[in-house]
Amino acid sequence: MDRSIPIGRAPLALLLAVGLVAAACSGESTTTETAVAGSVASTEALGTSEPGTTEPAPPSAPSEGGYVDPRGQLFTDFQATFDRSHPFGGLDSYCDSHAPDADPGPDPDPGITVDSIHIHHLDLDLDQVVEIGFAADVGDYRGMLEAFAEEINETCGGVRGRKLNIGISSFSPLSPDVLADANAACLEATEDNNAVFVVNFTSIQEPATLCVVEQHDTGMLTTTGFSEDAMRRGQNRLFTVTPTWERGLSVLARTAHEQGRLEGRTIGVVGSDLPGHTEVMQGTLIAELEALGYTVAVQEFLGCGGGTTCADGLQGVVSNLLDEDVDAVFPHLNLLSLPGLIQEMAVQGYGPGEVQFFNGGFNSQA
């Protein structure tokens, strides 16, 4: 069964709903290529302004019952690919109550029965970091997922009569081998529970994500950013609301440059040896800074030892920052590791206001 799904720019709930609808339709196969095949990203298609104007190019008229997207022709064409008579495709409501299929047929997939669809949540348990003093104000994400499933099941009548069944696999951010634990959660979701779709609302590293989308051909929705290589390997099964690592790091460097915040400063880059991080930071962030004419005086990558607290070599890293008089730091470490870097900088002699930090969404810092 092909589990790839056509999507556009939409909130998490809508993306998940689209995924569920596609998954529940036995025998149907749709891909992102269907939605964008033959499209050319021209100035007119994207609805951008012509030279010397301030107004976007007007959208074309949609098909009957369609939506005129103010962003332009390309987006209006994409809107036209949706069946607005579908219970989850209407423009006036999130979903319409609908009756089950009269003849659902046999179970079309191990994760889809005649009356249920299994969705699995990979849960990096942020409650544990709150207990040790770290704020992680992301809301009641478990309750949000349960409320979403209840809305689909009770208000909408499920998806063609199939009710959402939500499973969960939790793993600890404080584990000494969180990468292995996350991979085990992937196996529990895909092999033990035959999940049709996997979600993650906290954070997850690339190996476990590729376990889901590449090794088990299963769709995944998350808030975490990944490398462009991971997105390609996901083959349209990996969806996220965060830009790729390369895009985010490049924009961060260029924005700091354009705002004049790096002028006259000595730059240091501190990252970690989590899978893929070193290569992307060297190949994108450091390369972008150097292309803009800056010298990166210090580039260091702390060891994580398979866990999420990256502190191996910390004292030596900070000593190097001091020795080179670094006063602009790109500290792309995770939630549990960045405070340790700042604390060690204070211990070794950095005072308040002596360093400007530059951080973006890389490593879930957003």
mmCIF file of C-alpha atoms in Angstrom:
data_model
loop_
_atom_site.group_PDB
_atom_site.id
_atom_site.type_symbol
_atom_site.label_atom_id
_atom_site.label_comp_id
_atom_site.label_asym_id
_atom_site.label_seq_id
_atom_site.Cartn_x
_atom_site.Cartn_y
_atom_site.Cartn_z
ATOM 1 C CA MET A 1 0.000 0.000 0.000
ATOM 2 C CA ASP A 2 1.336 3.416 -0.942
ATOM 3 C CA ARG A 3 1.185 5.627 2.151
ATOM 4 C CA SER A 4 2.467 8.871 0.654
ATOM 5 C CA ILE A 5 0.065 11.771 0.935
ATOM 6 C CA PRO A 6 -0.509 15.069 -0.919
ATOM 7 C CA ILE A 7 -0.089 18.044 1.397
ATOM 8 C CA GLY A 8 0.224 21.805 1.323
ATOM 9 C CA ARG A 9 1.048 24.431 3.943
ATOM 10 C CA ALA A 10 -1.383 23.586 6.736
ATOM 11 C CA PRO A 11 -1.562 23.233 10.520
ATOM 12 C CA LEU A 12 -0.620 19.948 12.163
ATOM 13 C CA ALA A 13 -4.196 18.806 12.690
ATOM 14 C CA LEU A 14 -5.076 19.338 9.045
ATOM 15 C CA LEU A 15 -1.963 17.506 7.866
ATOM 16 C CA LEU A 16 -2.812 14.579 10.104
ATOM 17 C CA ALA A 17 -6.415 14.580 8.926
ATOM 18 C CA VAL A 18 -5.305 14.484 5.301
ATOM 19 C CA GLY A 19 -3.037 11.574 6.145
ATOM 20 C CA LEU A 20 -5.814 9.665 7.846
ATOM 21 C CA VAL A 21 -8.228 10.203 4.999
ATOM 22 C CA ALA A 22 -5.688 8.964 2.460
ATOM 23 C CA ALA A 23 -4.758 5.992 4.611
ATOM 24 C CA ALA A 24 -8.371 4.960 5.197
ATOM 25 C CA CYS A 25 -9.246 4.864 1.496
ATOM 26 C CA SER A 26 -8.401 1.280 0.608
ATOM 27 C CA GLY A 27 -6.915 0.831 -2.832
ATOM 28 C CA GLU A 28 -6.363 4.535 -3.435
ATOM 29 C CA SER A 29 -2.836 5.750 -4.120
ATOM 30 C CA THR A 30 -1.895 9.410 -4.266
ATOM 31 C CA THR A 31 1.478 11.100 -4.181
ATOM 32 C CA THR A 32 2.833 14.575 -3.907
ATOM 33 C CA GLU A 33 3.896 14.361 -7.527
ATOM 34 C CA THR A 34 0.208 14.258 -8.485
ATOM 35 C CA ALA A 35 -0.328 17.669 -6.928
ATOM 36 C CA VAL A 36 2.729 19.392 -8.343
ATOM 37 C CA ALA A 37 3.502 17.568 -11.582
ATOM 38 C CA GLY A 38 4.290 19.973 -14.366
ATOM 39 C CA SER A 39 4.206 23.050 -12.125
ATOM 40 C CA VAL A 40 6.796 25.727 -12.793
ATOM 41 C CA ALA A 41 7.625 28.153 -9.978
ATOM 42 C CA SER A 42 7.343 31.302 -12.056
ATOM 43 C CA THR A 43 6.756 34.797 -10.721
ATOM 44 C CA GLU A 44 3.149 34.635 -11.856
ATOM 45 C CA ALA A 45 2.547 31.137 -10.497
ATOM 46 C CA LEU A 46 3.813 32.022 -7.046
ATOM 47 C CA GLY A 47 1.745 35.186 -6.919
ATOM 48 C CA THR A 48 4.747 37.398 -6.292
ATOM 49 C CA SER A 49 4.924 41.002 -7.392
ATOM 50 C CA GLU A 50 6.087 41.970 -10.847
ATOM 51 C CA PRO A 51 9.114 44.312 -10.947
ATOM 52 C CA GLY A 52 8.081 47.805 -9.925
ATOM 53 C CA THR A 53 4.738 46.738 -8.445
ATOM 54 C CA THR A 54 3.491 46.021 -4.954
ATOM 55 C CA GLU A 55 0.445 43.887 -5.724
ATOM 56 C CA PRO A 56 0.702 40.104 -6.203
ATOM 57 C CA ALA A 57 -0.392 38.539 -9.459
ATOM 58 C CA PRO A 58 -4.140 37.762 -9.278
ATOM 59 C CA PRO A 59 -5.179 34.129 -8.819
ATOM 60 C CA SER A 60 -7.124 32.386 -11.545
ATOM 61 C CA ALA A 61 -10.690 31.254 -11.108
ATOM 62 C CA PRO A 62 -10.935 27.854 -9.414
ATOM 63 C CA SER A 63 -13.011 24.910 -10.483
ATOM 64 C CA GLU A 64 -16.595 24.797 -9.228
ATOM 65 C CA GLY A 65 -16.646 24.666 -5.433
ATOM 66 C CA GLY A 66 -12.922 25.386 -5.223
ATOM 67 C CA TYR A 67 -11.013 28.009 -3.296
ATOM 68 C CA VAL A 68 -9.365 31.095 -4.767
ATOM 69 C CA ASP A 69 -6.081 31.127 -2.896
ATOM 70 C CA PRO A 70 -4.770 34.685 -2.476
ATOM 71 C CA ARG A 71 -1.181 33.452 -2.749
ATOM 72 C CA GLY A 72 -1.516 32.927 -6.488
ATOM 73 C CA GLN A 73 -2.003 30.510 -9.336
ATOM 74 C CA LEU A 74 0.190 27.668 -8.084
ATOM 75 C CA PHE A 75 -1.677 27.513 -4.781
ATOM 76 C CA THR A 76 -5.091 27.837 -6.410
ATOM 77 C CA ASP A 77 -4.227 24.927 -8.677
ATOM 78 C CA PHE A 78 -3.212 22.915 -5.625
ATOM 79 C CA GLN A 79 -6.503 23.751 -3.880
ATOM 80 C CA ALA A 80 -8.349 22.454 -6.927
ATOM 81 C CA THR A 81 -6.933 18.954 -6.332
ATOM 82 C CA PHE A 82 -9.091 18.546 -3.216
ATOM 83 C CA ASP A 83 -12.553 17.001 -3.382
ATOM 84 C CA ARG A 84 -14.630 19.610 -1.548
ATOM 85 C CA SER A 85 -17.567 17.186 -1.286
ATOM 86 C CA HIS A 86 -15.435 14.870 0.850
ATOM 87 C CA PRO A 87 -16.360 14.842 4.587
ATOM 88 C CA PHE A 88 -12.897 16.225 5.392
ATOM 89 C CA GLY A 89 -12.555 18.502 2.374
ATOM 90 C CA GLY A 90 -15.251 21.127 2.884
ATOM 91 C CA LEU A 91 -14.557 24.835 3.113
ATOM 92 C CA ASP A 92 -17.200 25.678 5.732
ATOM 93 C CA SER A 93 -16.368 23.165 8.467
ATOM 94 C CA TYR A 94 -13.493 21.037 9.649
ATOM 95 C CA CYS A 95 -15.412 17.850 8.974
ATOM 96 C CA ASP A 96 -18.923 16.692 8.212
ATOM 97 C CA SER A 97 -20.570 13.813 9.996
ATOM 98 C CA HIS A 98 -20.823 10.917 7.607
ATOM 99 C CA ALA A 99 -21.973 7.321 7.543
ATOM 100 C CA PRO A 100 -19.577 4.357 7.414
ATOM 101 C CA ASP A 101 -18.877 2.647 4.131
ATOM 102 C CA ALA A 102 -21.765 0.339 3.314
ATOM 103 C CA ASP A 103 -19.328 -2.403 2.332
ATOM 104 C CA PRO A 104 -15.879 -1.720 3.859
ATOM 105 C CA GLY A 105 -14.488 -4.984 2.526
ATOM 106 C CA PRO A 106 -11.632 -6.901 4.162
ATOM 107 C CA ASP A 107 -8.915 -5.238 6.245
ATOM 108 C CA PRO A 108 -6.869 -3.324 3.627
ATOM 109 C CA ASP A 109 -3.708 -3.033 5.733
ATOM 110 C CA PRO A 110 -2.370 -4.465 9.028
ATOM 111 C CA GLY A 111 -2.937 -1.070 10.659
ATOM 112 C CA ILE A 112 -6.368 -0.528 9.128
ATOM 113 C CA THR A 113 -9.251 -2.804 10.049
ATOM 114 C CA VAL A 114 -12.865 -2.538 8.960
ATOM 115 C CA ASP A 115 -13.542 -0.323 11.998
ATOM 116 C CA SER A 116 -10.222 1.234 13.128
ATOM 117 C CA ILE A 117 -7.079 3.074 12.018
ATOM 118 C CA HIS A 118 -3.965 2.858 14.205
ATOM 119 C CA ILE A 119 -1.983 6.087 14.731
ATOM 120 C CA HIS A 120 1.108 5.917 16.950
ATOM 121 C CA HIS A 121 2.712 8.692 18.972
ATOM 122 C CA LEU A 122 6.475 8.615 19.579
ATOM 123 C CA ASP A 123 6.730 10.590 22.806
ATOM 124 C CA LEU A 124 9.992 12.054 24.066
ATOM 125 C CA ASP A 125 8.764 12.574 27.625
ATOM 126 C CA LEU A 126 9.426 16.267 28.313
ATOM 127 C CA ASP A 127 7.827 15.991 31.751
ATOM 128 C CA GLN A 128 11.100 14.478 32.920
ATOM 129 C CA VAL A 129 13.148 17.538 31.973
ATOM 130 C CA VAL A 130 10.623 19.802 33.707
ATOM 131 C CA GLU A 131 11.125 17.781 36.892
ATOM 132 C CA ILE A 132 14.846 18.576 36.910
ATOM 133 C CA GLY A 133 14.328 22.290 36.376
ATOM 134 C CA PHE A 134 14.043 22.828 32.622
ATOM 135 C CA ALA A 135 11.042 24.644 31.208
ATOM 136 C CA ALA A 136 9.384 22.927 28.255
ATOM 137 C CA ASP A 137 6.206 24.910 27.710
ATOM 138 C CA VAL A 138 4.780 23.050 24.731
ATOM 139 C CA GLY A 139 1.311 22.574 26.204
ATOM 140 C CA ASP A 140 -0.548 19.342 26.848
ATOM 141 C CA TYR A 141 0.426 17.714 23.572
ATOM 142 C CA ARG A 142 -0.856 14.292 24.648
ATOM 143 C CA GLY A 143 -4.228 15.800 25.536
ATOM 144 C CA MET A 144 -4.294 17.658 22.220
ATOM 145 C CA LEU A 145 -3.812 14.414 20.284
ATOM 146 C CA GLU A 146 -6.498 12.654 22.313
ATOM 147 C CA ALA A 147 -8.898 15.569 21.765
ATOM 148 C CA PHE A 148 -8.190 15.464 18.033
ATOM 149 C CA ALA A 149 -8.937 11.734 17.888
ATOM 150 C CA GLU A 150 -12.118 12.205 19.914
ATOM 151 C CA GLU A 151 -13.270 14.966 17.554
ATOM 152 C CA ILE A 152 -12.689 12.749 14.527
ATOM 153 C CA ASN A 153 -14.371 9.755 16.140
ATOM 154 C CA GLU A 154 -17.372 11.435 17.781
ATOM 155 C CA THR A 155 -18.134 14.481 15.616
ATOM 156 C CA CYS A 156 -17.095 13.173 12.226
ATOM 157 C CA GLY A 157 -18.033 9.531 12.685
ATOM 158 C CA GLY A 158 -14.445 8.428 12.233
ATOM 159 C CA VAL A 159 -12.985 8.206 8.743
ATOM 160 C CA ARG A 160 -15.561 6.394 6.623
ATOM 161 C CA GLY A 161 -16.637 4.649 9.811
ATOM 162 C CA ARG A 162 -13.148 3.692 10.930
ATOM 163 C CA LYS A 163 -12.330 5.128 14.371
ATOM 164 C CA LEU A 164 -8.874 6.405 15.276
ATOM 165 C CA ASN A 165 -6.947 4.244 17.688
ATOM 166 C CA ILE A 166 -4.055 6.182 19.299
ATOM 167 C CA GLY A 167 -1.044 4.290 20.619
ATOM 168 C CA ILE A 168 1.946 5.761 22.429
ATOM 169 C CA SER A 169 5.584 4.815 22.954
ATOM 170 C CA SER A 170 7.386 7.023 25.473
ATOM 171 C CA PHE A 171 11.141 7.299 25.884
ATOM 172 C CA SER A 172 13.232 9.376 28.247
ATOM 173 C CA PRO A 173 15.325 12.392 27.219
ATOM 174 C CA LEU A 174 17.560 11.552 30.183
ATOM 175 C CA SER A 175 18.376 8.052 28.951
ATOM 176 C CA PRO A 176 22.095 7.269 28.507
ATOM 177 C CA ASP A 177 21.235 5.862 25.061
ATOM 178 C CA VAL A 178 18.254 7.874 23.852
ATOM 179 C CA LEU A 179 18.998 7.059 20.211
ATOM 180 C CA ALA A 180 18.526 3.344 20.873
ATOM 181 C CA ASP A 181 15.384 4.019 22.904
ATOM 182 C CA ALA A 182 13.887 6.133 20.128
ATOM 183 C CA ASN A 183 14.662 3.409 17.604
ATOM 184 C CA ALA A 184 12.949 0.861 19.846
ATOM 185 C CA ALA A 185 9.897 3.139 19.938
ATOM 186 C CA CYS A 186 9.923 3.171 16.124
ATOM 187 C CA LEU A 187 9.903 -0.639 16.036
ATOM 188 C CA GLU A 188 7.078 -0.765 18.569
ATOM 189 C CA ALA A 189 5.018 1.620 16.458
ATOM 190 C CA THR A 190 5.670 0.070 13.048
ATOM 191 C CA GLU A 191 6.286 -3.633 13.641
ATOM 192 C CA ASP A 192 4.389 -4.369 16.854
ATOM 193 C CA ASN A 193 1.402 -2.076 16.239
ATOM 194 C CA ASN A 194 1.401 -1.727 12.426
ATOM 195 C CA ALA A 195 0.859 2.025 12.636
ATOM 196 C CA VAL A 196 -0.565 3.606 9.512
ATOM 197 C CA PHE A 197 0.810 6.979 10.563
ATOM 198 C CA VAL A 198 3.315 8.059 13.238
ATOM 199 C CA VAL A 199 3.373 11.437 15.007
ATOM 200 C CA ASN A 200 5.898 13.196 17.231
ATOM 201 C CA PHE A 201 5.235 16.554 18.899
ATOM 202 C CA THR A 202 8.318 16.956 21.104
ATOM 203 C CA SER A 203 11.623 16.123 19.432
ATOM 204 C CA ILE A 204 13.229 13.162 17.724
ATOM 205 C CA GLN A 205 16.566 12.490 16.052
ATOM 206 C CA GLU A 206 17.033 11.469 12.446
ATOM 207 C CA PRO A 207 17.881 7.762 12.948
ATOM 208 C CA ALA A 208 14.510 6.963 14.548
ATOM 209 C CA THR A 209 12.713 9.108 11.981
ATOM 210 C CA LEU A 210 14.362 7.263 9.102
ATOM 211 C CA CYS A 211 13.456 4.005 10.860
ATOM 212 C CA VAL A 212 9.814 5.024 10.416
ATOM 213 C CA VAL A 213 9.743 6.610 6.968
ATOM 214 C CA GLU A 214 12.553 4.830 5.139
ATOM 215 C CA GLN A 215 12.921 1.408 6.698
ATOM 216 C CA HIS A 216 9.200 0.848 7.344
ATOM 217 C CA ASP A 217 7.610 2.944 4.574
ATOM 218 C CA THR A 218 5.299 4.692 7.042
ATOM 219 C CA GLY A 219 4.140 8.313 7.028
ATOM 220 C CA MET A 220 5.329 10.539 9.874
ATOM 221 C CA LEU A 221 4.319 13.988 11.074
ATOM 222 C CA THR A 222 6.572 15.884 13.499
ATOM 223 C CA THR A 223 7.613 19.357 14.584
ATOM 224 C CA THR A 224 11.343 18.577 14.375
ATOM 225 C CA GLY A 225 13.602 19.787 11.589
ATOM 226 C CA PHE A 226 15.820 17.415 9.606
ATOM 227 C CA SER A 227 18.541 17.492 7.001
ATOM 228 C CA GLU A 228 17.697 17.773 3.333
ATOM 229 C CA ASP A 229 19.098 14.267 2.908
ATOM 230 C CA ALA A 230 16.588 12.873 5.425
ATOM 231 C CA MET A 231 13.721 14.644 3.676
ATOM 232 C CA ARG A 232 14.773 13.100 0.352
ATOM 233 C CA ARG A 233 15.115 9.660 1.893
ATOM 234 C CA GLY A 234 11.628 10.029 3.362
ATOM 235 C CA GLN A 235 10.239 9.942 -0.207
ATOM 236 C CA ASN A 236 7.269 12.214 0.599
ATOM 237 C CA ARG A 237 6.416 10.320 3.775
ATOM 238 C CA LEU A 238 8.106 12.758 6.190
ATOM 239 C CA PHE A 239 6.210 15.949 7.078
ATOM 240 C CA THR A 240 7.344 18.684 9.450
ATOM 241 C CA VAL A 241 6.540 22.326 10.209
ATOM 242 C CA THR A 242 10.232 23.232 10.642
ATOM 243 C CA PRO A 243 12.617 24.188 7.799
ATOM 244 C CA THR A 244 15.462 21.827 6.956
ATOM 245 C CA TRP A 245 18.704 22.198 8.908
ATOM 246 C CA GLU A 246 20.454 23.596 5.853
ATOM 247 C CA ARG A 247 17.763 26.193 5.155
ATOM 248 C CA GLY A 248 17.519 27.329 8.783
ATOM 249 C CA LEU A 249 21.275 27.630 9.349
ATOM 250 C CA SER A 250 21.800 29.458 6.076
ATOM 251 C CA VAL A 251 19.064 31.984 6.857
ATOM 252 C CA LEU A 252 20.438 32.499 10.377
ATOM 253 C CA ALA A 253 23.939 33.330 9.097
ATOM 254 C CA ARG A 254 22.680 35.635 6.355
ATOM 255 C CA THR A 255 20.257 37.436 8.666
ATOM 256 C CA ALA A 256 22.968 38.082 11.261
ATOM 257 C CA HIS A 257 25.180 39.412 8.479
ATOM 258 C CA GLU A 258 22.513 41.617 6.908
ATOM 259 C CA GLN A 259 21.685 43.146 10.292
ATOM 260 C CA GLY A 260 25.374 43.961 10.881
ATOM 261 C CA ARG A 261 25.521 41.929 14.065
ATOM 262 C CA LEU A 262 28.741 40.101 13.166
ATOM 263 C CA GLU A 263 30.808 43.112 12.177
ATOM 264 C CA GLY A 264 34.036 43.335 14.195
ATOM 265 C CA ARG A 265 33.287 40.180 16.189
ATOM 266 C CA THR A 266 35.310 37.016 16.661
ATOM 267 C CA ILE A 267 33.086 34.060 15.808
ATOM 268 C CA GLY A 268 32.879 30.637 17.425
ATOM 269 C CA VAL A 269 30.594 27.728 16.474
ATOM 270 C CA VAL A 270 29.761 25.053 19.055
ATOM 271 C CA GLY A 271 27.728 21.984 18.116
ATOM 272 C CA SER A 272 27.446 18.309 19.001
ATOM 273 C CA ASP A 273 28.300 14.968 17.471
ATOM 274 C CA LEU A 274 24.667 13.838 17.204
ATOM 275 C CA PRO A 275 24.044 12.020 13.895
ATOM 276 C CA GLY A 276 24.392 14.376 10.940
ATOM 277 C CA HIS A 277 24.891 17.544 13.004
ATOM 278 C CA THR A 278 28.624 18.030 12.515
ATOM 279 C CA GLU A 279 28.455 17.567 8.746
ATOM 280 C CA VAL A 280 25.544 19.980 8.271
ATOM 281 C CA MET A 281 26.979 22.676 10.540
ATOM 282 C CA GLN A 282 30.342 22.526 8.771
ATOM 283 C CA GLY A 283 28.841 22.272 5.304
ATOM 284 C CA THR A 284 26.167 24.937 5.797
ATOM 285 C CA LEU A 285 26.571 27.298 8.769
ATOM 286 C CA ILE A 286 30.371 27.555 8.756
ATOM 287 C CA ALA A 287 30.521 27.499 4.954
ATOM 288 C CA GLU A 288 27.894 30.276 4.771
ATOM 289 C CA LEU A 289 29.754 32.438 7.289
ATOM 290 C CA GLU A 290 33.002 32.014 5.394
ATOM 291 C CA ALA A 291 31.285 32.792 2.088
ATOM 292 C CA LEU A 292 30.057 36.034 3.666
ATOM 293 C CA GLY A 293 33.666 36.959 4.432
ATOM 294 C CA TYR A 294 33.982 35.934 8.090
ATOM 295 C CA THR A 295 36.589 33.737 9.740
ATOM 296 C CA VAL A 296 35.283 31.158 12.194
ATOM 297 C CA ALA A 297 37.971 31.264 14.867
ATOM 298 C CA VAL A 298 36.676 28.270 16.820
ATOM 299 C CA GLN A 299 34.560 25.349 15.676
ATOM 300 C CA GLU A 300 33.978 22.628 18.254
ATOM 301 C CA PHE A 301 31.599 19.677 18.576
ATOM 302 C CA LEU A 302 30.827 18.253 21.999
ATOM 303 C CA GLY A 303 30.457 14.504 22.441
ATOM 304 C CA CYS A 304 27.057 13.124 23.430
ATOM 305 C CA GLY A 305 27.914 9.463 24.018
ATOM 306 C CA GLY A 306 24.590 8.288 22.585
ATOM 307 C CA GLY A 307 22.566 10.378 25.030
ATOM 308 C CA THR A 308 21.009 13.829 24.858
ATOM 309 C CA THR A 309 23.334 15.632 27.279
ATOM 310 C CA CYS A 310 26.342 16.622 25.203
ATOM 311 C CA ALA A 311 29.232 17.643 27.459
ATOM 312 C CA ASP A 312 32.236 15.542 26.471
ATOM 313 C CA GLY A 313 35.177 17.943 26.054
ATOM 314 C CA LEU A 314 33.232 20.917 27.423
ATOM 315 C CA GLN A 315 36.051 22.484 29.466
ATOM 316 C CA GLY A 316 38.467 22.382 26.548
ATOM 317 C CA VAL A 317 35.894 23.896 24.200
ATOM 318 C CA VAL A 318 35.317 26.877 26.481
ATOM 319 C CA SER A 319 39.067 27.312 26.981
ATOM 320 C CA ASN A 320 39.450 27.572 23.209
ATOM 321 C CA LEU A 321 36.706 30.204 23.062
ATOM 322 C CA LEU A 322 38.526 32.253 25.707
ATOM 323 C CA ASP A 323 41.942 31.822 24.113
ATOM 324 C CA GLU A 324 40.631 33.154 20.789
ATOM 325 C CA ASP A 325 38.690 36.021 22.445
ATOM 326 C CA VAL A 326 35.459 34.779 20.886
ATOM 327 C CA ASP A 327 32.597 37.195 21.519
ATOM 328 C CA ALA A 328 29.999 35.850 19.041
ATOM 329 C CA VAL A 329 28.884 32.248 19.552
ATOM 330 C CA PHE A 330 26.563 30.096 17.465
ATOM 331 C CA PRO A 331 25.749 27.525 20.211
ATOM 332 C CA HIS A 332 23.671 24.923 18.416
ATOM 333 C CA LEU A 333 23.185 22.490 21.283
ATOM 334 C CA ASN A 334 19.956 20.960 22.545
ATOM 335 C CA LEU A 335 17.781 21.910 25.508
ATOM 336 C CA LEU A 336 19.781 19.856 28.009
ATOM 337 C CA SER A 337 23.247 20.794 26.746
ATOM 338 C CA LEU A 338 23.175 24.530 26.086
ATOM 339 C CA PRO A 339 22.849 25.552 29.775
ATOM 340 C CA GLY A 340 25.971 23.520 30.552
ATOM 341 C CA LEU A 341 27.958 25.441 27.939
ATOM 342 C CA ILE A 342 26.822 28.812 29.312
ATOM 343 C CA GLN A 343 27.562 27.733 32.889
ATOM 344 C CA GLU A 344 31.083 26.602 31.968
ATOM 345 C CA MET A 345 31.681 29.883 30.129
ATOM 346 C CA ALA A 346 30.751 31.764 33.305
ATOM 347 C CA VAL A 347 32.965 29.519 35.439
ATOM 348 C CA GLN A 348 35.969 30.109 33.186
ATOM 349 C CA GLY A 349 35.605 33.875 33.179
ATOM 350 C CA TYR A 350 33.054 35.114 30.674
ATOM 351 C CA GLY A 351 30.992 37.917 32.185
ATOM 352 C CA PRO A 352 27.465 39.133 31.455
ATOM 353 C CA GLY A 353 27.216 40.971 28.143
ATOM 354 C CA GLU A 354 30.608 39.843 26.854
ATOM 355 C CA VAL A 355 29.193 37.375 24.331
ATOM 356 C CA GLN A 356 26.452 37.675 21.717
ATOM 357 C CA PHE A 357 24.676 34.358 21.090
ATOM 358 C CA PHE A 358 23.050 33.486 17.755
ATOM 359 C CA ASN A 359 20.588 30.616 17.751
ATOM 360 C CA GLY A 360 17.825 29.314 15.496
ATOM 361 C CA GLY A 361 15.498 26.339 15.275
ATOM 362 C CA PHE A 362 18.310 23.826 14.730
ATOM 363 C CA ASN A 363 18.320 21.052 17.388
ATOM 364 C CA SER A 364 14.787 22.024 18.510
ATOM 365 C CA GLN A 365 15.986 25.250 20.164
ATOM 366 C CA ALA A 366 12.919 27.055 18.781
#
